[in-house]
């Protein structure tokens, strides 16, 4: 999302500047609001978010309007499905998939809609700065990178390659993995953010909240579930996403074996009081369901 990329470079540009970046590098990361892509949608979102409204019609219109406004011809839509995600039932996911496909066709856009596993957070970092570190580590092929983020990115990029005709159907994933693992994806990413006035290009340069707290396991067991909602709540209490440096880092994921005293998460905040509230919530409402059998 734009707030994660904002840690690394500027994301607000005029339409002309955005076109220049695309012509120079082949791509760009830009906040849609800066170029007024869907002004009506921006106003609707300001009303919906405070009241936690997310009507199906508004959701579909919001996503497709932005794509059509930039004359997109090929689009990939990812619908995360699972407990604690925005779409918790398979029936709703299939309904959304069908509606996206029908309306995309009417708008003369070639769309591929995929339903993916959204039962737990993807990656280790939650919060703009921590997510940005994940991105760079993963692109660089570092041991600190997030393997689930890597594999999902390869899957989605592969579908885009197939969709656009860059590869024969089914071969896109092979090309995506090659480009990631040989470093070319990282080189292209750096080229784009440098064209967007890069602030940092190495993960070690990214500043995170100076106040931290570690939550450890109180028993041995196996992680049965990681709650998206609770993880996001902890990150928000810490100050994310408005404070780019705040959030949390996940050391364990679903199906991982853990031992008593093992670090589960580390919370980061730029504010001492916010850290206290986040830590209290994490201790009282753990985002992990642990089986001891």
CSV table of N, CA, C and O in Angstrom, one decimal, residues 162-207:
chain,number,residue,atom,x,y,z
A,162,UNK,N,1.2,-14.3,-17.3
A,162,UNK,CA,0.3,-15.1,-18.1
A,162,UNK,C,-0.8,-14.3,-18.7
A,162,UNK,O,-1.1,-14.4,-19.9
A,163,UNK,N,-1.4,-13.5,-17.9
A,163,UNK,CA,-2.6,-12.7,-18.3
A,163,UNK,C,-2.2,-11.7,-19.4
A,163,UNK,O,-2.9,-11.5,-20.4
A,164,UNK,N,-1.0,-11.1,-19.3
A,164,UNK,CA,-0.6,-10.1,-20.2
A,164,UNK,C,0.0,-10.6,-21.5
A,164,UNK,O,0.3,-9.9,-22.5
A,165,UNK,N,0.2,-12.0,-21.5
A,165,UNK,CA,0.8,-12.6,-22.7
A,165,UNK,C,2.3,-12.6,-22.7
A,165,UNK,O,3.0,-12.9,-23.7
A,166,UNK,N,2.9,-12.2,-21.6
A,166,UNK,CA,4.4,-12.2,-21.4
A,166,UNK,C,4.9,-13.6,-21.5
A,166,UNK,O,6.0,-13.9,-21.9
A,167,UNK,N,4.1,-14.5,-20.9
A,167,UNK,CA,4.5,-15.9,-20.9
A,167,UNK,C,3.3,-16.8,-21.4
A,167,UNK,O,2.1,-16.3,-21.4
A,168,UNK,N,3.5,-18.0,-21.8
A,168,UNK,CA,2.5,-18.9,-22.1
A,168,UNK,C,1.8,-19.3,-20.8
A,168,UNK,O,2.4,-19.4,-19.8
A,169,UNK,N,0.5,-19.6,-20.9
A,169,UNK,CA,-0.3,-19.9,-19.7
A,169,UNK,C,0.4,-21.0,-18.9
A,169,UNK,O,0.7,-22.1,-19.4
A,170,UNK,N,0.6,-20.7,-17.6
A,170,UNK,CA,1.2,-21.7,-16.7
A,170,UNK,C,2.7,-21.5,-16.5
A,170,UNK,O,3.3,-22.0,-15.6
A,171,UNK,N,3.3,-20.7,-17.4
A,171,UNK,CA,4.8,-20.5,-17.3
A,171,UNK,C,5.2,-19.2,-16.5
A,171,UNK,O,6.3,-18.9,-16.2
A,172,UNK,N,4.1,-18.4,-16.2
A,172,UNK,CA,4.4,-17.1,-15.6
A,172,UNK,C,5.1,-17.2,-14.2
A,172,UNK,O,6.0,-16.5,-13.9
A,173,UNK,N,4.7,-18.2,-13.5
A,173,UNK,CA,5.2,-18.4,-12.1
A,173,UNK,C,6.7,-18.8,-12.2
A,173,UNK,O,7.5,-18.3,-11.4
A,174,UNK,N,7.1,-19.5,-13.3
A,174,UNK,CA,8.5,-19.9,-13.5
A,174,UNK,C,9.4,-18.6,-13.7
A,174,UNK,O,10.4,-18.4,-13.1
A,175,UNK,N,8.8,-17.7,-14.6
A,175,UNK,CA,9.5,-16.5,-14.9
A,175,UNK,C,9.6,-15.6,-13.6
A,175,UNK,O,10.7,-15.0,-13.3
A,176,UNK,N,8.5,-15.5,-12.9
A,176,UNK,CA,8.5,-14.6,-11.7
A,176,UNK,C,9.5,-15.1,-10.7
A,176,UNK,O,10.2,-14.2,-10.1
A,177,UNK,N,9.6,-16.4,-10.5
A,177,UNK,CA,10.6,-16.9,-9.5
A,177,UNK,C,12.0,-16.6,-10.0
A,177,UNK,O,12.9,-16.2,-9.2
A,178,UNK,N,12.2,-16.8,-11.3
A,178,UNK,CA,13.6,-16.5,-11.8
A,178,UNK,C,14.0,-15.0,-11.6
A,178,UNK,O,15.1,-14.7,-11.2
A,179,UNK,N,13.0,-14.1,-11.9
A,179,UNK,CA,13.3,-12.7,-11.8
A,179,UNK,C,13.6,-12.3,-10.4
A,179,UNK,O,14.3,-11.3,-10.1
A,180,UNK,N,12.9,-12.9,-9.4
A,180,UNK,CA,13.1,-12.6,-8.0
A,180,UNK,C,14.4,-13.2,-7.5
A,180,UNK,O,15.2,-12.5,-6.8
A,181,UNK,N,14.7,-14.4,-7.9
A,181,UNK,CA,15.8,-15.1,-7.3
A,181,UNK,C,17.2,-14.7,-8.0
A,181,UNK,O,18.2,-14.8,-7.3
A,182,UNK,N,17.1,-14.1,-9.2
A,182,UNK,CA,18.3,-13.7,-9.8
A,182,UNK,C,18.6,-12.2,-9.5
A,182,UNK,O,19.6,-11.6,-10.0
A,183,UNK,N,17.8,-11.6,-8.8
A,183,UNK,CA,18.0,-10.2,-8.3
A,183,UNK,C,17.5,-9.1,-9.3
A,183,UNK,O,17.5,-7.9,-8.9
A,184,UNK,N,16.9,-9.5,-10.4
A,184,UNK,CA,16.5,-8.5,-11.4
A,184,UNK,C,15.2,-7.7,-10.9
A,184,UNK,O,15.1,-6.5,-11.1
A,185,UNK,N,14.4,-8.4,-10.1
A,185,UNK,CA,13.2,-7.8,-9.5
A,185,UNK,C,13.6,-6.7,-8.5
A,185,UNK,O,13.1,-5.6,-8.5
A,186,UNK,N,14.6,-7.0,-7.7
A,186,UNK,CA,15.2,-6.0,-6.7
A,186,UNK,C,15.8,-4.8,-7.5
A,186,UNK,O,15.5,-3.7,-7.1
A,187,UNK,N,16.5,-5.1,-8.5
A,187,UNK,CA,17.2,-4.0,-9.3
A,187,UNK,C,16.1,-3.1,-9.9
A,187,UNK,O,16.2,-1.8,-9.9
A,188,UNK,N,15.0,-3.6,-10.4
A,188,UNK,CA,13.9,-2.8,-11.0
A,188,UNK,C,13.2,-2.0,-9.9
A,188,UNK,O,12.9,-0.9,-10.1
A,189,UNK,N,13.0,-2.7,-8.8
A,189,UNK,CA,12.3,-2.0,-7.7
A,189,UNK,C,13.2,-0.7,-7.2
A,189,UNK,O,12.6,0.3,-7.1
A,190,UNK,N,14.5,-0.9,-7.1
A,190,UNK,CA,15.3,0.2,-6.7
A,190,UNK,C,15.3,1.3,-7.8
A,190,UNK,O,15.3,2.5,-7.4
A,191,UNK,N,15.3,0.9,-9.0
A,191,UNK,CA,15.3,1.9,-10.1
A,191,UNK,C,14.0,2.7,-10.0
A,191,UNK,O,14.1,4.0,-10.2
A,192,UNK,N,12.9,2.1,-9.7
A,192,UNK,CA,11.7,2.8,-9.7
A,192,UNK,C,11.6,3.8,-8.5
A,192,UNK,O,11.3,4.9,-8.6
A,193,UNK,N,12.0,3.3,-7.3
A,193,UNK,CA,12.0,4.2,-6.1
A,193,UNK,C,13.0,5.3,-6.2
A,193,UNK,O,12.8,6.4,-5.7
A,194,UNK,N,14.1,5.0,-6.9
A,194,UNK,CA,15.1,6.1,-7.1
A,194,UNK,C,14.5,7.2,-8.0
A,194,UNK,O,14.8,8.4,-7.8
A,195,UNK,N,13.7,6.8,-9.0
A,195,UNK,CA,13.0,7.8,-9.8
A,195,UNK,C,12.0,8.5,-9.1
A,195,UNK,O,11.5,9.6,-9.5
A,196,UNK,N,11.6,8.0,-7.9
A,196,UNK,CA,10.6,8.6,-7.1
A,196,UNK,C,11.2,9.2,-5.8
A,196,UNK,O,10.6,9.3,-4.8
A,197,UNK,N,12.4,9.7,-6.0
A,197,UNK,CA,13.2,10.4,-4.9
A,197,UNK,C,13.3,9.5,-3.7
A,197,UNK,O,12.8,9.8,-2.6
A,198,UNK,N,14.0,8.4,-3.9
A,198,UNK,CA,14.2,7.4,-2.8
A,198,UNK,C,14.7,8.1,-1.5
A,198,UNK,O,15.7,8.9,-1.6
A,199,UNK,N,14.1,7.7,-0.4
A,199,UNK,CA,14.6,8.1,0.9
A,199,UNK,C,15.6,7.1,1.5
A,199,UNK,O,16.6,7.5,2.1
A,200,UNK,N,15.3,5.8,1.3
A,200,UNK,CA,16.2,4.8,1.7
A,200,UNK,C,16.2,3.6,0.6
A,200,UNK,O,15.2,3.5,-0.1
A,201,UNK,N,17.3,2.9,0.5
A,201,UNK,CA,17.3,1.8,-0.4
A,201,UNK,C,17.7,0.5,0.3
A,201,UNK,O,17.7,-0.6,-0.3
A,202,UNK,N,18.2,0.6,1.5
A,202,UNK,CA,18.6,-0.6,2.3
A,202,UNK,C,17.7,-0.8,3.5
A,202,UNK,O,17.4,0.2,4.2
A,203,UNK,N,17.3,-2.0,3.9
A,203,UNK,CA,16.4,-2.2,5.0
A,203,UNK,C,17.0,-1.7,6.3
A,203,UNK,O,16.3,-1.2,7.2
A,204,UNK,N,18.3,-1.7,6.4
A,204,UNK,CA,19.0,-1.3,7.7
A,204,UNK,C,18.8,0.2,7.9
A,204,UNK,O,19.0,0.8,9.0
A,205,UNK,N,18.5,1.0,6.8
A,205,UNK,CA,18.4,2.4,6.9
A,205,UNK,C,17.0,2.8,7.4
A,205,UNK,O,16.7,4.0,7.7
A,206,UNK,N,16.0,1.9,7.4
A,206,UNK,CA,14.7,2.2,7.7
A,206,UNK,C,14.5,2.3,9.3
A,206,UNK,O,14.9,1.5,10.0
A,207,UNK,N,14.0,3.5,9.7
A,207,UNK,CA,13.8,3.7,11.1
A,207,UNK,C,12.5,3.1,11.6
A,207,UNK,O,11.5,3.3,10.9
